[in-house]
Amino acid sequence: MASEREVDIEAFRAHLAQTSVGRRIDEVVIHHTWRPTAAEYRGIETVRGVRRYHMGVRGWSDNGYHVMVGPDGRVFLCRPLARSGAHVSGRNAHTVGVAMIANFDSEEPWEYGGMRACCRAVAALMERFDLPPKAIRFHREFAPKTCPGLKLGLAAFRNAVVETVAEASRMRPKIVLLPENALIDCRAQVEDGVTRVDLRALVEALGYRIHDHLQDQRKLYLERLTGAM
Ligand SMILES: [Zn+2]
């Protein structure tokens, strides 16, 4: 039963992690819908409308795209990733189709409210399928069309996705590796080159505890737990 589902970026990542795709993915092909335009967008009803058009008029089994992004930054899962899309003639077998609901022949891509969400979704796909930036392709490379729009350049879009990947890796929790091969998840994050950790999680894993009850709050007291380590 063909349908669509709105997901936030974390749910999108989780979906990718949990989904067995069962076909080789070599490229992510970017589209704009052209029609409907961003101005014509009406939330998930617009996504349903695209699916109904693809099924009823084009005679396809489902929405031709796997992922659609709205100008409000909402991300929609459309055709299952396990199935080849219907979005780029002759190149559907090993690609994922991502469409922004917009007309970038006339609408401004870098003012588009869904651009950041689209870059994050494409970054998540690249990570999931271990793809390099050159695996980001535009529909117009393979068809006599302007898709995804005359105003959107491939190099600029690839750069925007690469920046998103770098940003995501800076924000992702890191794990501390200890000499004894114990892994401690201390929710570390690197910000501007400074690693910040949840100190309590770290010291307790090392066999210490933090004294909460001493008077001098300006100093931090660690107590070695007996029997630990
Ligand atoms: Zn296209």
mmCIF file with all atom_site columns, C-alpha atoms and ligand atoms in Angstrom:
data_model
loop_
_atom_site.group_PDB
_atom_site.id
_atom_site.type_symbol
_atom_site.label_atom_id
_atom_site.label_alt_id
_atom_site.label_comp_id
_atom_site.label_asym_id
_atom_site.label_entity_id
_atom_site.label_seq_id
_atom_site.pdbx_PDB_ins_code
_atom_site.Cartn_x
_atom_site.Cartn_y
_atom_site.Cartn_z
_atom_site.occupancy
_atom_site.B_iso_or_equiv
_atom_site.pdbx_formal_charge
_atom_site.auth_seq_id
_atom_site.auth_comp_id
_atom_site.auth_asym_id
_atom_site.auth_atom_id
_atom_site.pdbx_PDB_model_num
ATOM   1   C  CA . MET A 1 1   ? 0.000  0.000  0.000   1.00 0.00 ? 1   MET A CA 1
ATOM   2   C  CA . ALA A 1 2   ? 1.695  3.159  -1.180  1.00 0.00 ? 2   ALA A CA 1
ATOM   3   C  CA . SER A 1 3   ? 1.815  5.928  1.370   1.00 0.00 ? 3   SER A CA 1
ATOM   4   C  CA . GLU A 1 4   ? 4.063  8.642  2.763   1.00 0.00 ? 4   GLU A CA 1
ATOM   5   C  CA . ARG A 1 5   ? 5.263  9.470  6.249   1.00 0.00 ? 5   ARG A CA 1
ATOM   6   C  CA . GLU A 1 6   ? 6.699  12.645 7.713   1.00 0.00 ? 6   GLU A CA 1
ATOM   7   C  CA . VAL A 1 7   ? 9.927  12.161 9.672   1.00 0.00 ? 7   VAL A CA 1
ATOM   8   C  CA . ASP A 1 8   ? 12.278 14.494 11.503  1.00 0.00 ? 8   ASP A CA 1
ATOM   9   C  CA . ILE A 1 9   ? 15.987 14.116 10.748  1.00 0.00 ? 9   ILE A CA 1
ATOM   10  C  CA . GLU A 1 10  ? 16.619 11.818 13.723  1.00 0.00 ? 10  GLU A CA 1
ATOM   11  C  CA . ALA A 1 11  ? 13.741 9.551  12.701  1.00 0.00 ? 11  ALA A CA 1
ATOM   12  C  CA . PHE A 1 12  ? 15.085 9.642  9.137   1.00 0.00 ? 12  PHE A CA 1
ATOM   13  C  CA . ARG A 1 13  ? 18.527 8.530  10.356  1.00 0.00 ? 13  ARG A CA 1
ATOM   14  C  CA . ALA A 1 14  ? 16.943 5.811  12.498  1.00 0.00 ? 14  ALA A CA 1
ATOM   15  C  CA . HIS A 1 15  ? 14.876 4.626  9.538   1.00 0.00 ? 15  HIS A CA 1
ATOM   16  C  CA . LEU A 1 16  ? 18.024 4.406  7.395   1.00 0.00 ? 16  LEU A CA 1
ATOM   17  C  CA . ALA A 1 17  ? 19.875 2.500  10.109  1.00 0.00 ? 17  ALA A CA 1
ATOM   18  C  CA . GLN A 1 18  ? 17.048 -0.008 10.553  1.00 0.00 ? 18  GLN A CA 1
ATOM   19  C  CA . THR A 1 19  ? 16.087 -0.493 6.916   1.00 0.00 ? 19  THR A CA 1
ATOM   20  C  CA . SER A 1 20  ? 17.512 -3.336 4.872   1.00 0.00 ? 20  SER A CA 1
ATOM   21  C  CA . VAL A 1 21  ? 17.676 -1.925 1.360   1.00 0.00 ? 21  VAL A CA 1
ATOM   22  C  CA . GLY A 1 22  ? 18.707 -5.070 -0.511  1.00 0.00 ? 22  GLY A CA 1
ATOM   23  C  CA . ARG A 1 23  ? 20.015 -3.265 -3.597  1.00 0.00 ? 23  ARG A CA 1
ATOM   24  C  CA . ARG A 1 24  ? 23.310 -1.481 -4.180  1.00 0.00 ? 24  ARG A CA 1
ATOM   25  C  CA . ILE A 1 25  ? 23.052 2.311  -3.831  1.00 0.00 ? 25  ILE A CA 1
ATOM   26  C  CA . ASP A 1 26  ? 25.695 4.216  -5.816  1.00 0.00 ? 26  ASP A CA 1
ATOM   27  C  CA . GLU A 1 27  ? 24.198 7.682  -6.116  1.00 0.00 ? 27  GLU A CA 1
ATOM   28  C  CA . VAL A 1 28  ? 21.652 10.121 -4.712  1.00 0.00 ? 28  VAL A CA 1
ATOM   29  C  CA . VAL A 1 29  ? 19.848 11.996 -7.486  1.00 0.00 ? 29  VAL A CA 1
ATOM   30  C  CA . ILE A 1 30  ? 18.449 15.427 -6.615  1.00 0.00 ? 30  ILE A CA 1
ATOM   31  C  CA . HIS A 1 31  ? 15.246 16.836 -8.122  1.00 0.00 ? 31  HIS A CA 1
ATOM   32  C  CA . HIS A 1 32  ? 12.868 19.716 -7.803  1.00 0.00 ? 32  HIS A CA 1
ATOM   33  C  CA . THR A 1 33  ? 9.188  19.057 -8.424  1.00 0.00 ? 33  THR A CA 1
ATOM   34  C  CA . TRP A 1 34  ? 8.911  22.127 -10.728 1.00 0.00 ? 34  TRP A CA 1
ATOM   35  C  CA . ARG A 1 35  ? 5.170  21.771 -10.231 1.00 0.00 ? 35  ARG A CA 1
ATOM   36  C  CA . PRO A 1 36  ? 3.982  22.048 -7.509  1.00 0.00 ? 36  PRO A CA 1
ATOM   37  C  CA . THR A 1 37  ? 6.154  25.038 -6.684  1.00 0.00 ? 37  THR A CA 1
ATOM   38  C  CA . ALA A 1 38  ? 7.213  25.958 -3.158  1.00 0.00 ? 38  ALA A CA 1
ATOM   39  C  CA . ALA A 1 39  ? 4.496  28.628 -3.196  1.00 0.00 ? 39  ALA A CA 1
ATOM   40  C  CA . GLU A 1 40  ? 1.880  25.953 -4.003  1.00 0.00 ? 40  GLU A CA 1
ATOM   41  C  CA . TYR A 1 41  ? 3.006  23.616 -1.191  1.00 0.00 ? 41  TYR A CA 1
ATOM   42  C  CA . ARG A 1 42  ? 0.283  22.549 1.290   1.00 0.00 ? 42  ARG A CA 1
ATOM   43  C  CA . GLY A 1 43  ? 2.127  20.118 3.580   1.00 0.00 ? 43  GLY A CA 1
ATOM   44  C  CA . ILE A 1 44  ? 1.651  16.360 3.305   1.00 0.00 ? 44  ILE A CA 1
ATOM   45  C  CA . GLU A 1 45  ? -1.377 16.887 1.018   1.00 0.00 ? 45  GLU A CA 1
ATOM   46  C  CA . THR A 1 46  ? 1.056  18.110 -1.649  1.00 0.00 ? 46  THR A CA 1
ATOM   47  C  CA . VAL A 1 47  ? 3.160  14.943 -1.220  1.00 0.00 ? 47  VAL A CA 1
ATOM   48  C  CA . ARG A 1 48  ? 0.012  12.824 -1.531  1.00 0.00 ? 48  ARG A CA 1
ATOM   49  C  CA . GLY A 1 49  ? -0.925 14.773 -4.636  1.00 0.00 ? 49  GLY A CA 1
ATOM   50  C  CA . VAL A 1 50  ? 2.455  13.992 -6.245  1.00 0.00 ? 50  VAL A CA 1
ATOM   51  C  CA . ARG A 1 51  ? 1.995  10.298 -5.433  1.00 0.00 ? 51  ARG A CA 1
ATOM   52  C  CA . ARG A 1 52  ? -1.541 10.253 -6.852  1.00 0.00 ? 52  ARG A CA 1
ATOM   53  C  CA . TYR A 1 53  ? -0.269 11.927 -10.021 1.00 0.00 ? 53  TYR A CA 1
ATOM   54  C  CA . HIS A 1 54  ? 2.595  9.438  -10.371 1.00 0.00 ? 54  HIS A CA 1
ATOM   55  C  CA . MET A 1 55  ? 0.234  6.499  -9.815  1.00 0.00 ? 55  MET A CA 1
ATOM   56  C  CA . GLY A 1 56  ? -2.899 7.667  -11.600 1.00 0.00 ? 56  GLY A CA 1
ATOM   57  C  CA . VAL A 1 57  ? -1.456 9.598  -14.542 1.00 0.00 ? 57  VAL A CA 1
ATOM   58  C  CA . ARG A 1 58  ? 1.997  8.071  -14.970 1.00 0.00 ? 58  ARG A CA 1
ATOM   59  C  CA . GLY A 1 59  ? 0.817  4.579  -14.012 1.00 0.00 ? 59  GLY A CA 1
ATOM   60  C  CA . TRP A 1 60  ? 3.593  3.941  -11.503 1.00 0.00 ? 60  TRP A CA 1
ATOM   61  C  CA . SER A 1 61  ? 3.235  1.725  -8.424  1.00 0.00 ? 61  SER A CA 1
ATOM   62  C  CA . ASP A 1 62  ? 4.035  4.519  -5.974  1.00 0.00 ? 62  ASP A CA 1
ATOM   63  C  CA . ASN A 1 63  ? 5.531  8.002  -5.736  1.00 0.00 ? 63  ASN A CA 1
ATOM   64  C  CA . GLY A 1 64  ? 8.504  8.074  -8.117  1.00 0.00 ? 64  GLY A CA 1
ATOM   65  C  CA . TYR A 1 65  ? 10.735 9.665  -5.442  1.00 0.00 ? 65  TYR A CA 1
ATOM   66  C  CA . HIS A 1 66  ? 11.997 8.013  -2.268  1.00 0.00 ? 66  HIS A CA 1
ATOM   67  C  CA . VAL A 1 67  ? 12.242 11.210 -0.251  1.00 0.00 ? 67  VAL A CA 1
ATOM   68  C  CA . MET A 1 68  ? 10.492 14.557 -0.587  1.00 0.00 ? 68  MET A CA 1
ATOM   69  C  CA . VAL A 1 69  ? 11.316 17.784 1.244   1.00 0.00 ? 69  VAL A CA 1
ATOM   70  C  CA . GLY A 1 70  ? 8.944  20.708 1.729   1.00 0.00 ? 70  GLY A CA 1
ATOM   71  C  CA . PRO A 1 71  ? 9.758  24.430 1.864   1.00 0.00 ? 71  PRO A CA 1
ATOM   72  C  CA . ASP A 1 72  ? 8.921  24.296 5.587   1.00 0.00 ? 72  ASP A CA 1
ATOM   73  C  CA . GLY A 1 73  ? 11.806 21.831 6.138   1.00 0.00 ? 73  GLY A CA 1
ATOM   74  C  CA . ARG A 1 74  ? 9.551  18.805 6.581   1.00 0.00 ? 74  ARG A CA 1
ATOM   75  C  CA . VAL A 1 75  ? 10.973 15.520 5.252   1.00 0.00 ? 75  VAL A CA 1
ATOM   76  C  CA . PHE A 1 76  ? 8.718  12.795 3.869   1.00 0.00 ? 76  PHE A CA 1
ATOM   77  C  CA . LEU A 1 77  ? 9.523  9.141  3.317   1.00 0.00 ? 77  LEU A CA 1
ATOM   78  C  CA . CYS A 1 78  ? 7.779  8.146  0.093   1.00 0.00 ? 78  CYS A CA 1
ATOM   79  C  CA . ARG A 1 79  ? 8.649  5.070  -2.014  1.00 0.00 ? 79  ARG A CA 1
ATOM   80  C  CA . PRO A 1 80  ? 10.497 2.477  0.138   1.00 0.00 ? 80  PRO A CA 1
ATOM   81  C  CA . LEU A 1 81  ? 14.273 2.618  -0.370  1.00 0.00 ? 81  LEU A CA 1
ATOM   82  C  CA . ALA A 1 82  ? 14.335 -1.123 -0.984  1.00 0.00 ? 82  ALA A CA 1
ATOM   83  C  CA . ARG A 1 83  ? 12.513 -0.531 -4.277  1.00 0.00 ? 83  ARG A CA 1
ATOM   84  C  CA . SER A 1 84  ? 13.997 1.173  -7.299  1.00 0.00 ? 84  SER A CA 1
ATOM   85  C  CA . GLY A 1 85  ? 12.503 4.610  -7.841  1.00 0.00 ? 85  GLY A CA 1
ATOM   86  C  CA . ALA A 1 86  ? 10.951 6.122  -10.958 1.00 0.00 ? 86  ALA A CA 1
ATOM   87  C  CA . HIS A 1 87  ? 12.774 9.437  -11.061 1.00 0.00 ? 87  HIS A CA 1
ATOM   88  C  CA . VAL A 1 88  ? 15.678 9.209  -13.508 1.00 0.00 ? 88  VAL A CA 1
ATOM   89  C  CA . SER A 1 89  ? 15.233 7.252  -16.710 1.00 0.00 ? 89  SER A CA 1
ATOM   90  C  CA . GLY A 1 90  ? 17.793 4.464  -17.135 1.00 0.00 ? 90  GLY A CA 1
ATOM   91  C  CA . ARG A 1 91  ? 19.407 5.098  -13.749 1.00 0.00 ? 91  ARG A CA 1
ATOM   92  C  CA . ASN A 1 92  ? 16.858 4.014  -11.164 1.00 0.00 ? 92  ASN A CA 1
ATOM   93  C  CA . ALA A 1 93  ? 18.330 0.633  -10.188 1.00 0.00 ? 93  ALA A CA 1
ATOM   94  C  CA . HIS A 1 94  ? 21.151 1.906  -7.955  1.00 0.00 ? 94  HIS A CA 1
ATOM   95  C  CA . THR A 1 95  ? 20.013 5.392  -6.988  1.00 0.00 ? 95  THR A CA 1
ATOM   96  C  CA . VAL A 1 96  ? 17.877 7.132  -4.376  1.00 0.00 ? 96  VAL A CA 1
ATOM   97  C  CA . GLY A 1 97  ? 15.644 9.967  -5.600  1.00 0.00 ? 97  GLY A CA 1
ATOM   98  C  CA . VAL A 1 98  ? 15.288 13.061 -3.399  1.00 0.00 ? 98  VAL A CA 1
ATOM   99  C  CA . ALA A 1 99  ? 12.923 15.824 -4.498  1.00 0.00 ? 99  ALA A CA 1
ATOM   100 C  CA . MET A 1 100 ? 12.530 19.303 -3.082  1.00 0.00 ? 100 MET A CA 1
ATOM   101 C  CA . ILE A 1 101 ? 9.027  20.693 -3.541  1.00 0.00 ? 101 ILE A CA 1
ATOM   102 C  CA . ALA A 1 102 ? 9.988  23.835 -5.416  1.00 0.00 ? 102 ALA A CA 1
ATOM   103 C  CA . ASN A 1 103 ? 10.609 25.328 -8.832  1.00 0.00 ? 103 ASN A CA 1
ATOM   104 C  CA . PHE A 1 104 ? 14.256 26.378 -8.810  1.00 0.00 ? 104 PHE A CA 1
ATOM   105 C  CA . ASP A 1 105 ? 13.997 27.592 -12.401 1.00 0.00 ? 105 ASP A CA 1
ATOM   106 C  CA . SER A 1 106 ? 12.311 30.629 -10.841 1.00 0.00 ? 106 SER A CA 1
ATOM   107 C  CA . GLU A 1 107 ? 12.343 30.235 -7.028  1.00 0.00 ? 107 GLU A CA 1
ATOM   108 C  CA . GLU A 1 108 ? 15.573 30.977 -5.131  1.00 0.00 ? 108 GLU A CA 1
ATOM   109 C  CA . PRO A 1 109 ? 17.207 27.751 -3.861  1.00 0.00 ? 109 PRO A CA 1
ATOM   110 C  CA . TRP A 1 110 ? 19.366 29.455 -1.213  1.00 0.00 ? 110 TRP A CA 1
ATOM   111 C  CA . GLU A 1 111 ? 16.341 31.189 0.255   1.00 0.00 ? 111 GLU A CA 1
ATOM   112 C  CA . TYR A 1 112 ? 14.368 27.949 0.240   1.00 0.00 ? 112 TYR A CA 1
ATOM   113 C  CA . GLY A 1 113 ? 13.220 26.945 3.731   1.00 0.00 ? 113 GLY A CA 1
ATOM   114 C  CA . GLY A 1 114 ? 13.748 23.238 3.025   1.00 0.00 ? 114 GLY A CA 1
ATOM   115 C  CA . MET A 1 115 ? 17.349 23.484 1.767   1.00 0.00 ? 115 MET A CA 1
ATOM   116 C  CA . ARG A 1 116 ? 18.964 22.742 5.131   1.00 0.00 ? 116 ARG A CA 1
ATOM   117 C  CA . ALA A 1 117 ? 16.632 19.784 5.764   1.00 0.00 ? 117 ALA A CA 1
ATOM   118 C  CA . CYS A 1 118 ? 17.364 18.467 2.266   1.00 0.00 ? 118 CYS A CA 1
ATOM   119 C  CA . CYS A 1 119 ? 21.138 18.741 2.828   1.00 0.00 ? 119 CYS A CA 1
ATOM   120 C  CA . ARG A 1 120 ? 20.811 16.915 6.142   1.00 0.00 ? 120 ARG A CA 1
ATOM   121 C  CA . ALA A 1 121 ? 18.726 14.152 4.547   1.00 0.00 ? 121 ALA A CA 1
ATOM   122 C  CA . VAL A 1 122 ? 21.226 13.767 1.685   1.00 0.00 ? 122 VAL A CA 1
ATOM   123 C  CA . ALA A 1 123 ? 24.100 13.758 4.221   1.00 0.00 ? 123 ALA A CA 1
ATOM   124 C  CA . ALA A 1 124 ? 22.357 10.960 6.139   1.00 0.00 ? 124 ALA A CA 1
ATOM   125 C  CA . LEU A 1 125 ? 21.946 8.959  2.915   1.00 0.00 ? 125 LEU A CA 1
ATOM   126 C  CA . MET A 1 126 ? 25.637 9.440  2.051   1.00 0.00 ? 126 MET A CA 1
ATOM   127 C  CA . GLU A 1 127 ? 26.631 8.221  5.471   1.00 0.00 ? 127 GLU A CA 1
ATOM   128 C  CA . ARG A 1 128 ? 24.271 5.235  5.352   1.00 0.00 ? 128 ARG A CA 1
ATOM   129 C  CA . PHE A 1 129 ? 25.473 4.090  1.929   1.00 0.00 ? 129 PHE A CA 1
ATOM   130 C  CA . ASP A 1 130 ? 29.091 5.240  2.361   1.00 0.00 ? 130 ASP A CA 1
ATOM   131 C  CA . LEU A 1 131 ? 28.987 7.574  -0.630  1.00 0.00 ? 131 LEU A CA 1
ATOM   132 C  CA . PRO A 1 132 ? 31.464 10.335 -1.588  1.00 0.00 ? 132 PRO A CA 1
ATOM   133 C  CA . PRO A 1 133 ? 30.292 13.881 -2.523  1.00 0.00 ? 133 PRO A CA 1
ATOM   134 C  CA . LYS A 1 134 ? 30.589 13.086 -6.238  1.00 0.00 ? 134 LYS A CA 1
ATOM   135 C  CA . ALA A 1 135 ? 27.810 10.514 -5.734  1.00 0.00 ? 135 ALA A CA 1
ATOM   136 C  CA . ILE A 1 136 ? 25.424 13.451 -5.386  1.00 0.00 ? 136 ILE A CA 1
ATOM   137 C  CA . ARG A 1 137 ? 23.990 13.867 -8.858  1.00 0.00 ? 137 ARG A CA 1
ATOM   138 C  CA . PHE A 1 138 ? 21.451 16.170 -10.476 1.00 0.00 ? 138 PHE A CA 1
ATOM   139 C  CA . HIS A 1 139 ? 18.636 14.838 -12.652 1.00 0.00 ? 139 HIS A CA 1
ATOM   140 C  CA . ARG A 1 140 ? 19.692 17.155 -15.485 1.00 0.00 ? 140 ARG A CA 1
ATOM   141 C  CA . GLU A 1 141 ? 22.983 15.266 -15.848 1.00 0.00 ? 141 GLU A CA 1
ATOM   142 C  CA . PHE A 1 142 ? 20.974 12.357 -17.221 1.00 0.00 ? 142 PHE A CA 1
ATOM   143 C  CA . ALA A 1 143 ? 18.042 13.984 -18.990 1.00 0.00 ? 143 ALA A CA 1
ATOM   144 C  CA . PRO A 1 144 ? 17.380 17.009 -21.229 1.00 0.00 ? 144 PRO A CA 1
ATOM   145 C  CA . LYS A 1 145 ? 15.796 18.919 -18.344 1.00 0.00 ? 145 LYS A CA 1
ATOM   146 C  CA . THR A 1 146 ? 16.787 21.750 -15.992 1.00 0.00 ? 146 THR A CA 1
ATOM   147 C  CA . CYS A 1 147 ? 15.952 19.638 -12.885 1.00 0.00 ? 147 CYS A CA 1
ATOM   148 C  CA . PRO A 1 148 ? 16.577 20.487 -10.040 1.00 0.00 ? 148 PRO A CA 1
ATOM   149 C  CA . GLY A 1 149 ? 16.367 23.998 -11.464 1.00 0.00 ? 149 GLY A CA 1
ATOM   150 C  CA . LEU A 1 150 ? 18.496 26.526 -13.341 1.00 0.00 ? 150 LEU A CA 1
ATOM   151 C  CA . LYS A 1 151 ? 19.223 28.489 -10.173 1.00 0.00 ? 151 LYS A CA 1
ATOM   152 C  CA . LEU A 1 152 ? 20.762 25.536 -8.305  1.00 0.00 ? 152 LEU A CA 1
ATOM   153 C  CA . GLY A 1 153 ? 24.393 24.630 -9.082  1.00 0.00 ? 153 GLY A CA 1
ATOM   154 C  CA . LEU A 1 154 ? 25.739 21.133 -8.484  1.00 0.00 ? 154 LEU A CA 1
ATOM   155 C  CA . ALA A 1 155 ? 29.044 22.222 -6.916  1.00 0.00 ? 155 ALA A CA 1
ATOM   156 C  CA . ALA A 1 156 ? 27.294 24.614 -4.524  1.00 0.00 ? 156 ALA A CA 1
ATOM   157 C  CA . PHE A 1 157 ? 24.799 21.956 -3.501  1.00 0.00 ? 157 PHE A CA 1
ATOM   158 C  CA . ARG A 1 158 ? 27.536 19.345 -2.959  1.00 0.00 ? 158 ARG A CA 1
ATOM   159 C  CA . ASN A 1 159 ? 29.446 21.862 -0.828  1.00 0.00 ? 159 ASN A CA 1
ATOM   160 C  CA . ALA A 1 160 ? 26.350 22.569 1.256   1.00 0.00 ? 160 ALA A CA 1
ATOM   161 C  CA . VAL A 1 161 ? 25.900 18.835 1.913   1.00 0.00 ? 161 VAL A CA 1
ATOM   162 C  CA . VAL A 1 162 ? 29.597 18.374 2.788   1.00 0.00 ? 162 VAL A CA 1
ATOM   163 C  CA . GLU A 1 163 ? 29.325 21.250 5.291   1.00 0.00 ? 163 GLU A CA 1
ATOM   164 C  CA . THR A 1 164 ? 26.277 19.559 6.785   1.00 0.00 ? 164 THR A CA 1
ATOM   165 C  CA . VAL A 1 165 ? 28.218 16.278 7.135   1.00 0.00 ? 165 VAL A CA 1
ATOM   166 C  CA . ALA A 1 166 ? 31.079 18.089 8.903   1.00 0.00 ? 166 ALA A CA 1
ATOM   167 C  CA . GLU A 1 167 ? 28.634 19.855 11.192  1.00 0.00 ? 167 GLU A CA 1
ATOM   168 C  CA . ALA A 1 168 ? 26.864 16.575 12.040  1.00 0.00 ? 168 ALA A CA 1
ATOM   169 C  CA . SER A 1 169 ? 30.146 14.836 12.885  1.00 0.00 ? 169 SER A CA 1
ATOM   170 C  CA . ARG A 1 170 ? 31.137 17.700 15.232  1.00 0.00 ? 170 ARG A CA 1
ATOM   171 C  CA . MET A 1 171 ? 27.813 17.336 17.039  1.00 0.00 ? 171 MET A CA 1
ATOM   172 C  CA . ARG A 1 172 ? 27.709 13.546 17.208  1.00 0.00 ? 172 ARG A CA 1
ATOM   173 C  CA . PRO A 1 173 ? 28.411 12.039 20.634  1.00 0.00 ? 173 PRO A CA 1
ATOM   174 C  CA . LYS A 1 174 ? 31.873 10.507 20.805  1.00 0.00 ? 174 LYS A CA 1
ATOM   175 C  CA . ILE A 1 175 ? 32.991 7.509  22.797  1.00 0.00 ? 175 ILE A CA 1
ATOM   176 C  CA . VAL A 1 176 ? 36.131 7.511  24.963  1.00 0.00 ? 176 VAL A CA 1
ATOM   177 C  CA . LEU A 1 177 ? 38.405 4.511  24.504  1.00 0.00 ? 177 LEU A CA 1
ATOM   178 C  CA . LEU A 1 178 ? 40.384 3.407  27.555  1.00 0.00 ? 178 LEU A CA 1
ATOM   179 C  CA . PRO A 1 179 ? 43.595 1.322  27.674  1.00 0.00 ? 179 PRO A CA 1
ATOM   180 C  CA . GLU A 1 180 ? 41.674 -1.651 29.095  1.00 0.00 ? 180 GLU A CA 1
ATOM   181 C  CA . ASN A 1 181 ? 39.469 -1.533 26.001  1.00 0.00 ? 181 ASN A CA 1
ATOM   182 C  CA . ALA A 1 182 ? 36.525 -0.417 28.085  1.00 0.00 ? 182 ALA A CA 1
ATOM   183 C  CA . LEU A 1 183 ? 34.193 1.903  26.224  1.00 0.00 ? 183 LEU A CA 1
ATOM   184 C  CA . ILE A 1 184 ? 32.688 4.752  28.164  1.00 0.00 ? 184 ILE A CA 1
ATOM   185 C  CA . ASP A 1 185 ? 29.813 6.668  26.677  1.00 0.00 ? 185 ASP A CA 1
ATOM   186 C  CA . CYS A 1 186 ? 30.328 10.009 28.380  1.00 0.00 ? 186 CYS A CA 1
ATOM   187 C  CA . ARG A 1 187 ? 28.241 11.954 25.840  1.00 0.00 ? 187 ARG A CA 1
ATOM   188 C  CA . ALA A 1 188 ? 31.289 13.833 24.641  1.00 0.00 ? 188 ALA A CA 1
ATOM   189 C  CA . GLN A 1 189 ? 30.970 16.572 22.051  1.00 0.00 ? 189 GLN A CA 1
ATOM   190 C  CA . VAL A 1 190 ? 33.669 18.536 20.309  1.00 0.00 ? 190 VAL A CA 1
ATOM   191 C  CA . GLU A 1 191 ? 32.921 22.238 20.034  1.00 0.00 ? 191 GLU A CA 1
ATOM   192 C  CA . ASP A 1 192 ? 35.527 24.539 18.505  1.00 0.00 ? 192 ASP A CA 1
ATOM   193 C  CA . GLY A 1 193 ? 38.195 21.956 19.197  1.00 0.00 ? 193 GLY A CA 1
ATOM   194 C  CA . VAL A 1 194 ? 37.285 21.585 22.902  1.00 0.00 ? 194 VAL A CA 1
ATOM   195 C  CA . THR A 1 195 ? 35.988 18.185 24.008  1.00 0.00 ? 195 THR A CA 1
ATOM   196 C  CA . ARG A 1 196 ? 33.210 18.417 26.573  1.00 0.00 ? 196 ARG A CA 1
ATOM   197 C  CA . VAL A 1 197 ? 32.051 15.325 28.446  1.00 0.00 ? 197 VAL A CA 1
ATOM   198 C  CA . ASP A 1 198 ? 29.492 14.318 31.037  1.00 0.00 ? 198 ASP A CA 1
ATOM   199 C  CA . LEU A 1 199 ? 32.036 14.232 33.868  1.00 0.00 ? 199 LEU A CA 1
ATOM   200 C  CA . ARG A 1 200 ? 29.924 12.108 36.202  1.00 0.00 ? 200 ARG A CA 1
ATOM   201 C  CA . ALA A 1 201 ? 29.495 9.358  33.589  1.00 0.00 ? 201 ALA A CA 1
ATOM   202 C  CA . LEU A 1 202 ? 33.250 9.414  32.930  1.00 0.00 ? 202 LEU A CA 1
ATOM   203 C  CA . VAL A 1 203 ? 34.529 9.369  36.521  1.00 0.00 ? 203 VAL A CA 1
ATOM   204 C  CA . GLU A 1 204 ? 32.030 6.758  37.678  1.00 0.00 ? 204 GLU A CA 1
ATOM   205 C  CA . ALA A 1 205 ? 33.067 4.481  34.824  1.00 0.00 ? 205 ALA A CA 1
ATOM   206 C  CA . LEU A 1 206 ? 36.666 4.975  35.986  1.00 0.00 ? 206 LEU A CA 1
ATOM   207 C  CA . GLY A 1 207 ? 35.732 3.815  39.475  1.00 0.00 ? 207 GLY A CA 1
ATOM   208 C  CA . TYR A 1 208 ? 35.397 7.166  41.202  1.00 0.00 ? 208 TYR A CA 1
ATOM   209 C  CA . ARG A 1 209 ? 32.466 9.165  42.406  1.00 0.00 ? 209 ARG A CA 1
ATOM   210 C  CA . ILE A 1 210 ? 31.984 12.888 42.741  1.00 0.00 ? 210 ILE A CA 1
ATOM   211 C  CA . HIS A 1 211 ? 31.461 14.234 46.240  1.00 0.00 ? 211 HIS A CA 1
ATOM   212 C  CA . ASP A 1 212 ? 28.302 16.293 46.301  1.00 0.00 ? 212 ASP A CA 1
ATOM   213 C  CA . HIS A 1 213 ? 28.229 17.078 49.998  1.00 0.00 ? 213 HIS A CA 1
ATOM   214 C  CA . LEU A 1 214 ? 31.389 19.002 50.688  1.00 0.00 ? 214 LEU A CA 1
ATOM   215 C  CA . GLN A 1 215 ? 31.115 22.646 51.580  1.00 0.00 ? 215 GLN A CA 1
ATOM   216 C  CA . ASP A 1 216 ? 33.574 24.046 49.099  1.00 0.00 ? 216 ASP A CA 1
ATOM   217 C  CA . GLN A 1 217 ? 31.656 23.941 45.826  1.00 0.00 ? 217 GLN A CA 1
ATOM   218 C  CA . ARG A 1 218 ? 34.525 25.674 44.019  1.00 0.00 ? 218 ARG A CA 1
ATOM   219 C  CA . LYS A 1 219 ? 36.527 22.465 44.221  1.00 0.00 ? 219 LYS A CA 1
ATOM   220 C  CA . LEU A 1 220 ? 35.690 19.110 42.768  1.00 0.00 ? 220 LEU A CA 1
ATOM   221 C  CA . TYR A 1 221 ? 36.331 16.091 44.969  1.00 0.00 ? 221 TYR A CA 1
ATOM   222 C  CA . LEU A 1 222 ? 36.637 12.604 43.538  1.00 0.00 ? 222 LEU A CA 1
ATOM   223 C  CA . GLU A 1 223 ? 36.553 9.534  45.757  1.00 0.00 ? 223 GLU A CA 1
ATOM   224 C  CA . ARG A 1 224 ? 37.940 6.207  44.581  1.00 0.00 ? 224 ARG A CA 1
ATOM   225 C  CA . LEU A 1 225 ? 35.300 3.536  45.039  1.00 0.00 ? 225 LEU A CA 1
ATOM   226 C  CA . THR A 1 226 ? 36.512 0.451  46.897  1.00 0.00 ? 226 THR A CA 1
ATOM   227 C  CA . GLY A 1 227 ? 36.647 -2.655 44.811  1.00 0.00 ? 227 GLY A CA 1
ATOM   228 C  CA . ALA A 1 228 ? 36.234 -0.771 41.572  1.00 0.00 ? 228 ALA A CA 1
ATOM   229 C  CA . MET A 1 229 ? 38.769 -1.350 38.778  1.00 0.00 ? 229 MET A CA 1
HETATM 230 ZN ZN . ZN  B 2 .   ? 13.976 15.570 -11.756 1.00 0.00 ? 1   ZN  B ZN 1
#
